[in-house]
CSV table of C-alpha atoms in Angstrom, one decimal:
chain,number,residue,atom,x,y,z
Y,7,MET,CA,0.0,0.0,0.0
Y,8,ALA,CA,1.0,3.6,-0.4
Y,9,ASN,CA,2.2,5.3,2.7
Y,10,ILE,CA,2.3,8.9,3.8
Y,11,VAL,CA,5.8,9.3,5.3
Y,12,GLY,CA,5.5,12.9,6.4
Y,13,ALA,CA,4.4,16.4,5.4
Y,14,ILE,CA,5.9,19.8,4.6
Y,15,ALA,CA,4.2,23.2,5.0
Y,16,SER,CA,5.7,26.0,3.0
Y,17,SER,CA,5.0,29.5,1.8
Y,18,HIS,CA,4.9,29.7,-2.0
Y,19,THR,CA,5.7,33.4,-2.5
Y,20,PRO,CA,7.6,34.1,-5.8
Y,21,THR,CA,10.3,35.6,-3.5
Y,22,ILE,CA,11.6,32.1,-3.0
Y,23,GLY,CA,12.0,31.3,-6.6
Y,24,PHE,CA,13.5,34.7,-7.4
Y,25,ALA,CA,16.2,34.3,-4.7
Y,26,LEU,CA,17.0,30.8,-6.0
Y,27,ASP,CA,17.2,31.8,-9.6
Y,28,ALA,CA,19.3,34.9,-8.9
Y,29,GLY,CA,21.8,33.0,-6.8
Y,30,LYS,CA,21.2,34.9,-3.6
Y,31,GLN,CA,22.3,32.2,-1.2
Y,32,GLN,CA,25.0,34.4,0.3
Y,33,ASP,CA,23.1,37.6,0.2
Y,34,ALA,CA,22.4,38.9,3.7
Y,35,VAL,CA,18.7,39.7,2.8
Y,36,TRP,CA,18.0,36.3,1.2
Y,37,ALA,CA,20.3,33.9,3.1
Y,38,PRO,CA,17.8,33.2,5.9
Y,39,ILE,CA,15.4,31.7,3.3
Y,40,PHE,CA,18.0,29.1,2.2
Y,41,LYS,CA,19.0,28.4,5.8
Y,42,ALA,CA,15.3,27.7,6.7
Y,43,TYR,CA,14.9,25.3,3.8
Y,44,GLU,CA,18.1,23.4,4.1
Y,45,PRO,CA,16.9,20.9,6.8
Y,46,VAL,CA,13.8,20.3,4.8
Y,47,ARG,CA,15.9,19.5,1.7
Y,48,LYS,CA,18.0,17.1,3.8
Y,49,TRP,CA,14.9,15.4,5.2
Y,50,LEU,CA,13.5,14.9,1.7
Y,51,ALA,CA,16.8,13.5,0.5
Y,52,GLU,CA,16.7,11.0,3.4
Y,53,LYS,CA,13.1,10.0,2.9
Y,54,LYS,CA,13.4,9.7,-0.9
Y,55,PRO,CA,9.6,9.9,-1.5
Y,56,ASP,CA,8.3,8.6,-4.8
Y,57,VAL,CA,5.6,11.3,-5.0
Y,58,LEU,CA,5.0,14.7,-3.6
Y,59,LEU,CA,1.3,15.7,-3.4
Y,60,MET,CA,1.4,19.5,-3.8
Y,61,VAL,CA,-1.5,21.4,-2.5
Y,62,TYR,CA,-1.3,24.9,-4.1
Y,63,ASN,CA,-3.3,27.6,-5.8
Y,64,ASP,CA,-2.8,29.0,-9.2
Y,65,HIS,CA,-2.6,32.8,-9.5
Y,66,VAL,CA,-4.8,33.4,-12.6
Y,67,THR,CA,-2.1,31.8,-14.8
Y,68,SER,CA,-3.4,28.5,-16.0
Y,69,PHE,CA,-6.9,28.8,-14.4
Y,70,PHE,CA,-9.1,31.7,-15.3
Y,71,PHE,CA,-12.6,32.7,-14.2
Y,72,ASP,CA,-14.3,31.3,-17.3
Y,73,HIS,CA,-14.3,28.0,-15.3
Y,74,TYR,CA,-13.1,28.2,-11.7
Y,75,SER,CA,-13.3,25.2,-9.5
Y,76,ALA,CA,-12.9,24.7,-5.7
Y,77,PHE,CA,-10.7,21.5,-5.8
Y,78,THR,CA,-9.0,20.6,-9.1
Y,79,LEU,CA,-6.7,17.5,-9.2
Y,80,GLY,CA,-4.0,17.1,-11.8
Y,81,VAL,CA,-4.2,13.6,-13.2
Y,82,GLY,CA,-1.8,13.8,-16.1
Y,83,ASN,CA,1.7,12.5,-16.8
Y,84,GLU,CA,3.7,15.7,-16.9
Y,85,TYR,CA,3.6,19.3,-15.8
Y,86,LYS,CA,5.6,22.2,-17.2
Y,87,VAL,CA,6.5,25.6,-15.7
Y,88,ALA,CA,4.0,28.3,-16.5
Y,89,ASP,CA,4.8,31.6,-18.1
Y,90,GLU,CA,3.5,34.2,-15.7
Y,91,GLY,CA,4.3,37.2,-17.8
Y,92,GLY,CA,8.0,37.4,-18.3
Y,93,GLY,CA,8.7,34.0,-19.6
Y,94,PRO,CA,8.8,30.7,-17.6
Y,95,ARG,CA,11.5,29.9,-15.1
Y,96,ASP,CA,14.4,27.8,-16.4
Y,97,LEU,CA,13.2,24.6,-14.7
Y,98,PRO,CA,12.6,21.2,-16.2
Y,99,ALA,CA,9.1,19.8,-16.5
Y,100,ILE,CA,8.2,17.3,-13.8
Y,101,GLY,CA,6.5,14.0,-14.2
Y,102,GLY,CA,3.1,13.4,-12.7
Y,103,HIS,CA,2.1,10.1,-11.0
Y,104,ALA,CA,-1.0,9.6,-13.1
Y,105,ALA,CA,-2.1,6.2,-11.7
Y,106,LEU,CA,-2.1,7.4,-8.1
Y,107,ALA,CA,-3.7,10.7,-9.0
Y,108,GLN,CA,-6.5,8.9,-10.8
Y,109,HIS,CA,-7.0,6.6,-7.8
Y,110,ILE,CA,-7.2,9.6,-5.5
Y,111,GLY,CA,-9.7,11.3,-7.8
Y,112,SER,CA,-11.9,8.3,-7.9
Y,113,SER,CA,-11.7,7.9,-4.1
Y,114,LEU,CA,-12.5,11.5,-3.4
Y,115,MET,CA,-15.5,11.4,-5.7
Y,116,ALA,CA,-16.7,8.2,-4.0
Y,117,ASP,CA,-16.4,10.1,-0.7
Y,118,GLU,CA,-18.7,12.8,-2.2
Y,119,PHE,CA,-16.1,15.5,-2.9
Y,120,ASP,CA,-17.1,17.1,-6.2
Y,121,MET,CA,-13.7,17.2,-7.9
Y,122,SER,CA,-12.5,18.8,-11.1
Y,123,PHE,CA,-9.6,17.3,-13.0
Y,124,PHE,CA,-7.0,18.7,-15.2
Y,125,GLN,CA,-4.2,17.7,-17.7
Y,126,ASP,CA,-1.9,19.6,-19.9
Y,127,LYS,CA,-1.8,22.8,-17.7
Y,128,ALA,CA,1.4,24.5,-16.7
Y,129,LEU,CA,2.0,25.1,-13.0
Y,130,ASP,CA,2.9,28.6,-11.7
Y,131,HIS,CA,4.8,29.8,-8.7
Y,132,GLY,CA,2.2,28.4,-6.3
Y,133,CYS,CA,3.7,25.0,-7.0
Y,134,PHE,CA,7.2,25.6,-8.5
Y,135,SER,CA,8.4,28.3,-6.1
Y,136,PRO,CA,8.6,25.9,-3.1
Y,137,LEU,CA,9.2,22.8,-5.2
Y,138,SER,CA,12.4,24.3,-6.7
Y,139,ILE,CA,14.0,24.9,-3.4
Y,140,LEU,CA,12.8,21.7,-1.8
Y,141,TRP,CA,14.0,19.2,-4.4
Y,142,GLU,CA,17.4,19.2,-6.2
Y,143,HIS,CA,16.6,19.2,-9.9
Y,144,ALA,CA,19.9,20.0,-11.8
Y,145,ASP,CA,19.8,16.5,-13.3
Y,146,GLY,CA,16.0,16.2,-13.4
Y,147,TRP,CA,13.5,15.8,-10.6
Y,148,PRO,CA,14.1,12.9,-8.2
Y,149,GLY,CA,10.4,11.9,-8.1
Y,150,LYS,CA,6.9,12.7,-9.4
Y,151,ILE,CA,4.2,15.0,-8.2
Y,152,ILE,CA,0.4,15.2,-8.0
Y,153,PRO,CA,-0.8,18.8,-8.0
Y,154,LEU,CA,-4.0,19.7,-6.1
Y,155,GLN,CA,-5.2,23.2,-7.1
Y,156,VAL,CA,-7.5,24.9,-4.6
Y,157,GLY,CA,-9.5,27.8,-5.8
Y,158,VAL,CA,-8.9,30.5,-3.2
Y,159,LEU,CA,-9.1,33.7,-5.3
Y,160,GLN,CA,-12.7,34.1,-6.2
Y,161,PHE,CA,-15.1,34.0,-3.3
Y,162,PRO,CA,-17.0,31.9,-2.2
Y,163,ILE,CA,-14.1,29.5,-1.5
Y,164,PRO,CA,-14.0,26.3,0.5
Y,165,SER,CA,-14.1,26.7,4.2
Y,166,ALA,CA,-11.2,25.7,6.5
Y,167,ARG,CA,-13.2,22.7,7.8
Y,168,ARG,CA,-14.0,21.5,4.3
Y,169,CYS,CA,-10.3,21.6,3.4
Y,170,PHE,CA,-9.5,19.6,6.5
Y,171,LYS,CA,-12.2,17.0,5.6
Y,172,LEU,CA,-10.7,16.8,2.1
Y,173,GLY,CA,-7.4,16.0,3.7
Y,174,GLN,CA,-9.0,13.2,5.6
Y,175,GLY,CA,-10.3,11.9,2.3
Y,176,LEU,CA,-6.8,12.1,0.8
Y,177,ARG,CA,-5.4,9.9,3.5
Y,178,ARG,CA,-8.1,7.2,2.8
Y,179,ALA,CA,-7.3,7.5,-0.9
Y,180,ILE,CA,-3.5,7.2,-0.6
Y,181,GLU,CA,-3.5,4.4,2.0
Y,182,SER,CA,-5.9,2.4,-0.2
Y,183,TYR,CA,-3.7,2.5,-3.2
Y,184,PRO,CA,-2.4,-1.0,-3.7
Y,185,GLU,CA,1.1,-0.2,-5.0
Y,186,ASP,CA,3.9,0.4,-2.5
Y,187,LEU,CA,4.8,4.1,-2.7
Y,188,ASN,CA,6.1,6.6,-0.3
Y,189,VAL,CA,4.2,9.9,-0.4
Y,190,VAL,CA,5.0,13.3,1.1
Y,191,LEU,CA,2.3,15.9,1.4
Y,192,VAL,CA,3.3,19.5,0.7
Y,193,ALA,CA,0.9,22.3,1.7
Y,194,THR,CA,1.7,25.7,0.2
Y,195,GLY,CA,0.6,29.3,0.7
Y,196,GLY,CA,0.8,32.1,3.2
Y,197,LEU,CA,1.5,33.2,5.8
Y,198,SER,CA,0.3,36.7,6.6
Y,199,HIS,CA,0.2,39.1,3.6
Y,200,GLN,CA,-2.1,41.4,1.6
Y,201,VAL,CA,-1.1,42.5,-1.9
Y,202,HIS,CA,-4.0,44.7,-2.9
Y,203,GLY,CA,-5.7,47.9,-1.9
Y,204,GLU,CA,-4.8,50.4,0.7
Y,205,ARG,CA,-4.0,47.6,3.1
Y,206,ALA,CA,-1.3,46.2,0.8
Y,207,GLY,CA,1.8,45.3,2.8
Y,208,PHE,CA,-0.1,44.2,5.9
Y,209,ASN,CA,1.6,41.5,8.0
Y,210,ASN,CA,1.0,40.1,11.5
Y,211,THR,CA,4.0,38.2,12.7
Y,212,PRO,CA,2.5,37.3,16.2
Y,213,TRP,CA,-0.5,35.8,14.4
Y,214,ASP,CA,1.7,33.9,12.1
Y,215,HIS,CA,3.4,32.2,15.0
Y,216,GLN,CA,0.1,31.6,16.7
Y,217,PHE,CA,-1.2,30.0,13.5
Y,218,LEU,CA,1.8,27.7,13.4
Y,219,ASP,CA,1.2,26.6,17.0
Y,220,LEU,CA,-2.5,26.0,16.5
Y,221,PHE,CA,-1.9,24.2,13.2
Y,222,GLU,CA,0.3,21.7,15.0
Y,223,LYS,CA,-1.4,21.3,18.3
Y,224,ASP,CA,-5.0,22.5,18.1
Y,225,PRO,CA,-6.2,22.7,14.5
Y,226,GLU,CA,-9.9,22.6,15.6
Y,227,VAL,CA,-9.6,26.3,16.5
Y,228,LEU,CA,-8.6,27.1,12.9
Y,229,LEU,CA,-11.4,25.0,11.5
Y,230,ASP,CA,-14.0,27.2,13.1
Y,231,MET,CA,-12.4,30.4,11.7
Y,232,THR,CA,-14.1,32.2,8.8
Y,233,HIS,CA,-12.3,33.7,5.8
Y,234,ALA,CA,-13.0,37.1,7.3
Y,235,ASP,CA,-11.2,36.0,10.5
Y,236,PHE,CA,-8.1,34.9,8.5
Y,237,ALA,CA,-8.2,38.2,6.5
Y,238,ARG,CA,-8.5,40.3,9.6
Y,239,LEU,CA,-5.6,38.6,11.3
Y,240,GLY,CA,-3.3,37.8,8.4
Y,241,GLY,CA,-4.4,39.9,5.4
Y,242,MET,CA,-6.9,39.1,2.7
Y,243,GLU,CA,-4.5,36.9,0.6
Y,244,SER,CA,-3.5,34.9,3.7
Y,245,ALA,CA,-6.9,33.1,3.4
Y,246,GLU,CA,-4.9,30.7,1.3
Y,247,VAL,CA,-3.6,29.1,4.5
Y,248,ILE,CA,-6.7,27.0,4.4
Y,249,MET,CA,-4.6,24.8,2.0
Y,250,TRP,CA,-2.4,23.9,4.9
Y,251,LEU,CA,-5.5,22.4,6.5
Y,252,VAL,CA,-5.8,20.0,3.6
Y,253,MET,CA,-2.5,18.6,4.6
Y,254,ARG,CA,-3.3,18.7,8.3
Y,255,GLY,CA,-6.4,16.7,7.8
Y,256,ALA,CA,-4.4,14.0,6.0
Y,257,MET,CA,-2.0,13.7,9.0
Y,258,PRO,CA,-2.5,12.0,12.3
Y,259,ALA,CA,-4.1,13.9,15.1
Y,260,SER,CA,-0.8,13.9,17.0
Y,261,LEU,CA,2.1,15.5,15.1
Y,262,GLN,CA,5.8,15.6,15.6
Y,263,CYS,CA,7.3,18.9,14.3
Y,264,LEU,CA,10.9,18.1,13.1
Y,265,HIS,CA,11.7,21.6,11.8
Y,266,ARG,CA,10.0,25.0,11.8
Y,267,GLU,CA,11.3,28.3,10.6
Y,268,TYR,CA,9.8,31.8,9.9
Y,269,TYR,CA,11.2,34.8,8.1
Y,270,LEU,CA,9.5,38.1,7.0
Y,271,PRO,CA,11.8,39.8,4.4
Y,272,SER,CA,9.2,41.9,2.6
Y,273,MET,CA,5.5,41.3,1.7
Y,274,THR,CA,4.9,37.7,2.9
Y,275,GLY,CA,5.6,35.8,6.1
Y,276,ILE,CA,7.7,32.9,4.8
Y,277,ALA,CA,7.3,29.8,6.9
Y,278,VAL,CA,8.5,26.2,6.4
Y,279,ALA,CA,8.0,23.2,8.6
Y,280,VAL,CA,8.3,19.4,8.5
Y,281,TYR,CA,5.9,17.1,10.2
Y,282,GLU,CA,5.7,13.4,10.9
Y,283,GLY,CA,3.0,11.5,12.7
Y,284,ALA,CA,3.8,11.0,16.3
Y,285,ALA,CA,4.7,7.4,17.2
Y,286,ALA,CA,1.6,5.5,18.2
Y,287,ALA,CA,1.6,2.9,20.9
Y,288,GLY,CA,1.6,-0.7,19.6
Y,289,THR,CA,2.1,-1.9,16.0
Y,290,ALA,CA,-0.7,-1.6,13.4
Y,291,ASP,CA,-2.1,-4.9,12.3
Y,292,ALA,CA,-0.9,-5.2,8.6
Y,293,ALA,CA,-3.8,-7.6,7.8
Y,294,LEU,CA,-6.3,-5.2,9.3
Y,295,LEU,CA,-4.9,-2.3,7.3
Y,296,GLU,CA,-5.0,-4.2,4.1
Y,297,ARG,CA,-8.6,-5.3,4.7
Y,298,ARG,CA,-9.6,-1.7,5.3
Y,299,ALA,CA,-7.9,-0.6,2.1
Y,300,ALA,CA,-9.7,-3.4,0.2
Y,301,GLU,CA,-13.0,-2.3,1.6
Y,302,HIS,CA,-12.3,1.3,0.6
Y,303,ARG,CA,-11.4,0.2,-3.0
Y,304,ALA,CA,-14.7,-1.6,-3.1
Y,305,HIS,CA,-16.5,1.5,-1.9
Y,306,MET,CA,-14.7,3.4,-4.8
Y,307,ALA,CA,-15.8,0.9,-7.4
Y,308,ARG,CA,-19.5,0.7,-6.3
Y,309,GLN,CA,-20.9,3.2,-8.8
Y,310,LEU,CA,-19.6,1.4,-11.9
Y,311,GLN,CA,-19.9,-2.1,-10.5
Y,312,GLY,CA,-21.3,-4.4,-13.1
Y,313,ILE,CA,-21.0,-1.9,-16.0
Y,314,GLU,CA,-18.8,-4.4,-17.8
Y,315,THR,CA,-21.8,-6.7,-18.2
Y,316,LEU,CA,-23.5,-4.2,-20.5
Y,317,PRO,CA,-22.5,-5.1,-24.0
Y,318,GLY,CA,-21.2,-2.3,-26.2
Y,319,THR,CA,-20.8,0.1,-23.3
Y,320,TYR,CA,-17.5,2.0,-22.7
Y,321,PRO,CA,-17.4,4.4,-19.8
Y,322,PHE,CA,-15.2,7.4,-20.3
Y,323,THR,CA,-13.1,7.2,-17.1
Y,324,LEU,CA,-10.2,9.2,-15.8
Y,325,GLN,CA,-7.9,6.4,-17.0
Y,326,THR,CA,-9.4,6.5,-20.5
Y,327,SER,CA,-9.2,10.3,-20.5
Y,328,VAL,CA,-5.5,10.4,-19.6
Y,329,ARG,CA,-4.5,7.5,-21.9
Y,330,ASN,CA,-6.3,9.0,-24.9
Y,331,TYR,CA,-5.8,12.7,-24.2
Y,332,ARG,CA,-3.9,13.3,-27.3
Y,333,ILE,CA,-6.6,12.2,-29.8
Y,334,ASN,CA,-9.4,13.7,-27.8
Y,335,ARG,CA,-7.7,17.0,-27.7
Y,336,TYR,CA,-7.0,16.8,-31.4
Y,337,LEU,CA,-10.7,16.2,-32.2
Y,338,HIS,CA,-11.8,18.9,-29.8
Y,339,GLN,CA,-10.1,21.5,-32.1
Y,340,LEU,CA,-12.8,20.8,-34.7
Y,341,ALA,CA,-14.9,23.3,-32.8
Y,342,GLN,CA,-12.6,26.0,-34.1
Y,343,PRO,CA,-13.4,27.3,-37.6
Y,344,ALA,CA,-9.8,27.8,-38.7
Y,345,PHE,CA,-8.8,24.2,-37.6
Y,346,ARG,CA,-11.9,22.8,-39.4
Y,347,GLU,CA,-10.7,24.3,-42.6
Y,348,ARG,CA,-7.2,23.0,-42.2
Y,349,PHE,CA,-8.6,19.5,-41.4
Y,350,ARG,CA,-10.7,19.5,-44.6
Y,351,ASN,CA,-7.9,20.7,-46.8
Y,352,ASP,CA,-4.9,18.8,-45.4
Y,353,ALA,CA,-5.8,16.4,-42.5
Y,354,ALA,CA,-2.4,14.7,-42.7
Y,355,ALA,CA,-0.6,17.9,-41.7
Y,356,THR,CA,-2.8,18.4,-38.7
Y,357,TYR,CA,-2.1,14.7,-37.7
Y,358,ASP,CA,1.6,15.5,-37.8
Y,359,GLU,CA,1.3,18.5,-35.6
Y,360,ALA,CA,-0.8,16.6,-33.0
Y,361,GLY,CA,1.6,13.6,-33.1
Y,362,LEU,CA,-1.2,11.1,-33.8
Y,363,THR,CA,-0.1,7.5,-34.2
Y,364,PRO,CA,-0.7,5.6,-37.4
Y,365,GLU,CA,-3.6,3.7,-35.8
Y,366,GLU,CA,-5.2,7.0,-34.7
Y,367,ARG,CA,-4.8,8.5,-38.2
Y,368,ASP,CA,-6.3,5.4,-39.8
Y,369,MET,CA,-9.4,5.4,-37.6
Y,370,ILE,CA,-10.1,9.0,-38.4
Y,371,ASP,CA,-9.4,8.6,-42.1
Y,372,ARG,CA,-11.7,5.7,-42.4
Y,373,ARG,CA,-14.4,7.3,-40.2
Y,374,ASP,CA,-14.4,4.2,-38.1
Y,375,TRP,CA,-16.7,5.4,-35.4
Y,376,GLN,CA,-17.0,2.1,-33.6
Y,377,ALA,CA,-13.2,1.7,-33.5
Y,378,LEU,CA,-12.8,5.2,-32.2
Y,379,ILE,CA,-15.3,4.6,-29.4
Y,380,ARG,CA,-13.6,1.4,-28.4
Y,381,TYR,CA,-10.2,3.1,-28.5
Y,382,GLY,CA,-11.3,5.7,-26.0
Y,383,VAL,CA,-12.6,8.7,-27.9
Y,384,ILE,CA,-15.7,10.3,-26.3
Y,385,PHE,CA,-18.8,10.3,-28.4
Y,386,PHE,CA,-19.4,14.0,-28.2
Y,387,LEU,CA,-16.2,14.6,-30.2
Y,388,LEU,CA,-17.2,12.1,-32.8
Y,389,GLU,CA,-20.4,14.0,-33.4
Y,390,LYS,CA,-18.3,17.1,-34.0
Y,391,MET,CA,-16.2,15.3,-36.5
Y,392,GLY,CA,-19.4,14.0,-38.2
Y,393,ALA,CA,-20.7,17.6,-38.5
Y,394,VAL,CA,-17.4,18.6,-40.1
Y,395,VAL,CA,-17.3,15.8,-42.7
Y,396,GLY,CA,-21.0,15.9,-43.5
Y,397,VAL,CA,-22.2,12.9,-41.6
Y,398,SER,CA,-25.3,13.0,-39.4
Y,399,ASN,CA,-25.5,11.6,-35.8
Y,400,LEU,CA,-27.8,8.9,-37.1
Y,401,HIS,CA,-25.1,7.7,-39.6
Y,402,ILE,CA,-22.6,7.4,-36.6
Y,403,TYR,CA,-25.1,5.6,-34.4
Y,404,ALA,CA,-25.8,3.1,-37.2
Y,405,ALA,CA,-22.1,2.5,-37.9
Y,406,MET,CA,-21.4,1.8,-34.2
Y,407,ARG,CA,-24.1,-0.8,-34.2
Y,408,GLY,CA,-22.8,-2.4,-37.4
Y,409,GLN,CA,-26.0,-1.5,-39.3
Y,410,SER,CA,-26.8,0.4,-42.4
Y,411,LEU,CA,-28.5,3.8,-41.9
Y,412,ALA,CA,-31.8,2.5,-43.3
Y,413,ASP,CA,-31.8,-0.5,-41.0
Y,414,PHE,CA,-31.0,1.6,-38.0
Y,415,GLN,CA,-33.7,4.1,-38.9
Y,416,GLN,CA,-36.3,1.4,-38.8
Y,417,THR,CA,-35.5,0.9,-35.0
Y,418,ARG,CA,-36.5,4.6,-34.4
Y,419,ASN,CA,-40.0,6.0,-33.7
Y,420,ALA,CA,-39.4,8.6,-36.4
Y,421,PRO,CA,-37.3,6.8,-39.1
Y,422,GLY,CA,-36.9,9.8,-41.3
Y,423,ALA,CA,-35.3,12.1,-38.6
Y,424,LEU,CA,-31.7,13.0,-39.4
Y,425,TYR,CA,-29.8,15.6,-37.3
Y,426,SER,CA,-26.4,16.9,-36.4
Y,427,VAL,CA,-24.8,19.4,-34.0
Y,428,ALA,CA,-23.6,21.4,-37.0
Y,429,GLY,CA,-24.7,25.0,-37.3
Y,430,GLY,CA,-24.6,27.4,-40.2
Y,431,GLY,CA,-22.7,26.2,-43.2
Y,432,ALA,CA,-23.1,22.6,-42.3
Y,433,ALA,CA,-23.6,19.7,-44.7
Y,434,ASN,CA,-27.3,19.4,-45.7
Y,435,ALA,CA,-29.5,16.4,-45.8
Y,436,LYS,CA,-28.8,15.6,-49.4
Y,437,GLU,CA,-25.1,15.2,-48.5
Y,438,TRP,CA,-26.1,13.1,-45.5
Y,439,ASP,CA,-27.9,10.8,-47.9
Y,440,GLN,CA,-24.6,10.1,-49.6
Y,441,PRO,CA,-22.2,9.8,-46.7
Y,442,LYS,CA,-18.4,9.4,-46.9
Y,443,ASP,CA,-16.8,5.9,-46.9
Y,444,GLY,CA,-17.1,4.2,-43.6
Y,445,SER,CA,-20.1,6.2,-42.3
Y,446,ARG,CA,-22.6,3.6,-43.6
């Protein structure tokens, strides 16, 4: 089973990344930052975790307000450094542990957390600022990450208690994963700071230390606090410290703090701490733990249990989405007029740009709707392709059933009904009556 070996709490101010990139290790102003993180770097080097689960927030870089979610889990295979305005930092992309992330996502949904999921999004300083100082990366990163983005910029946002409960769900998810992995939780954000309005530059060092004490020894006090409480005591942007409570909820009630440091150089109280679960009396029964993990996996599987007995049914799961992201993303572009035109005029060139495999190109060229569904393309992209190439939804349904259009129409209450999602400029019914090869 996967095992949480410990946790790190860290500010994620871009100050940290700036000092690292600028080589300020010996500068009197910046040196305390590096001194504070050195014990944490050593602890990580000793623990050698396979995965860091990074709880962070994006700063309107890869996530905008056209679709803003409370809890968004990265389930992909790789994460690049985001460009936040002046070009991305010179850091290598880092691998994502997609299998564990997908397990965690399924577990949290089974526990009734309404999660969002993302792939192919770059990560900004909320993640890479602390990560770059925690893990040596000159020769590539020593492990993988799972990013958990918390929407803390547009109110309403999750409460402190909801974040804590999410952490409890994370622990159930990680400890029920069947592969042996060592996981370290990294909670980022804070501490006291405000970066907007006439109150910009507000800090409260006594509160920062009190927060750190309560976080370790009496988190229940923090769980009852409102966002207005956090803003009053620590500045409006310090409300992001609720992300620390995700990590706290995933850790045992009794913590051992191995290292804690605090420094306020400018706008943000920078804190870093390392925690492990305090040693419990007795030894946990391995068989009991495995049985609980198995029971939780059964709980996770309940909603789709028996789906495999439905012939011709292919659920679009997280695993399917990640495995076939490339071809689904390619077909999603058919909603863009300029790409549609290029697809019609020179499909092969668009295949090359997307890096489609020979198998994927062949299925699209032959309009093999049934093969595409079985491969893992979601139907609602196929109907877009049908609209582009002049094939109705009914043609696609018939082809997937292995029937001619005429035979399939006889199974409908209104046999003559043909339709598509296409709008203006779409192929007309006459063209549908003479579909392309493979559309049947």
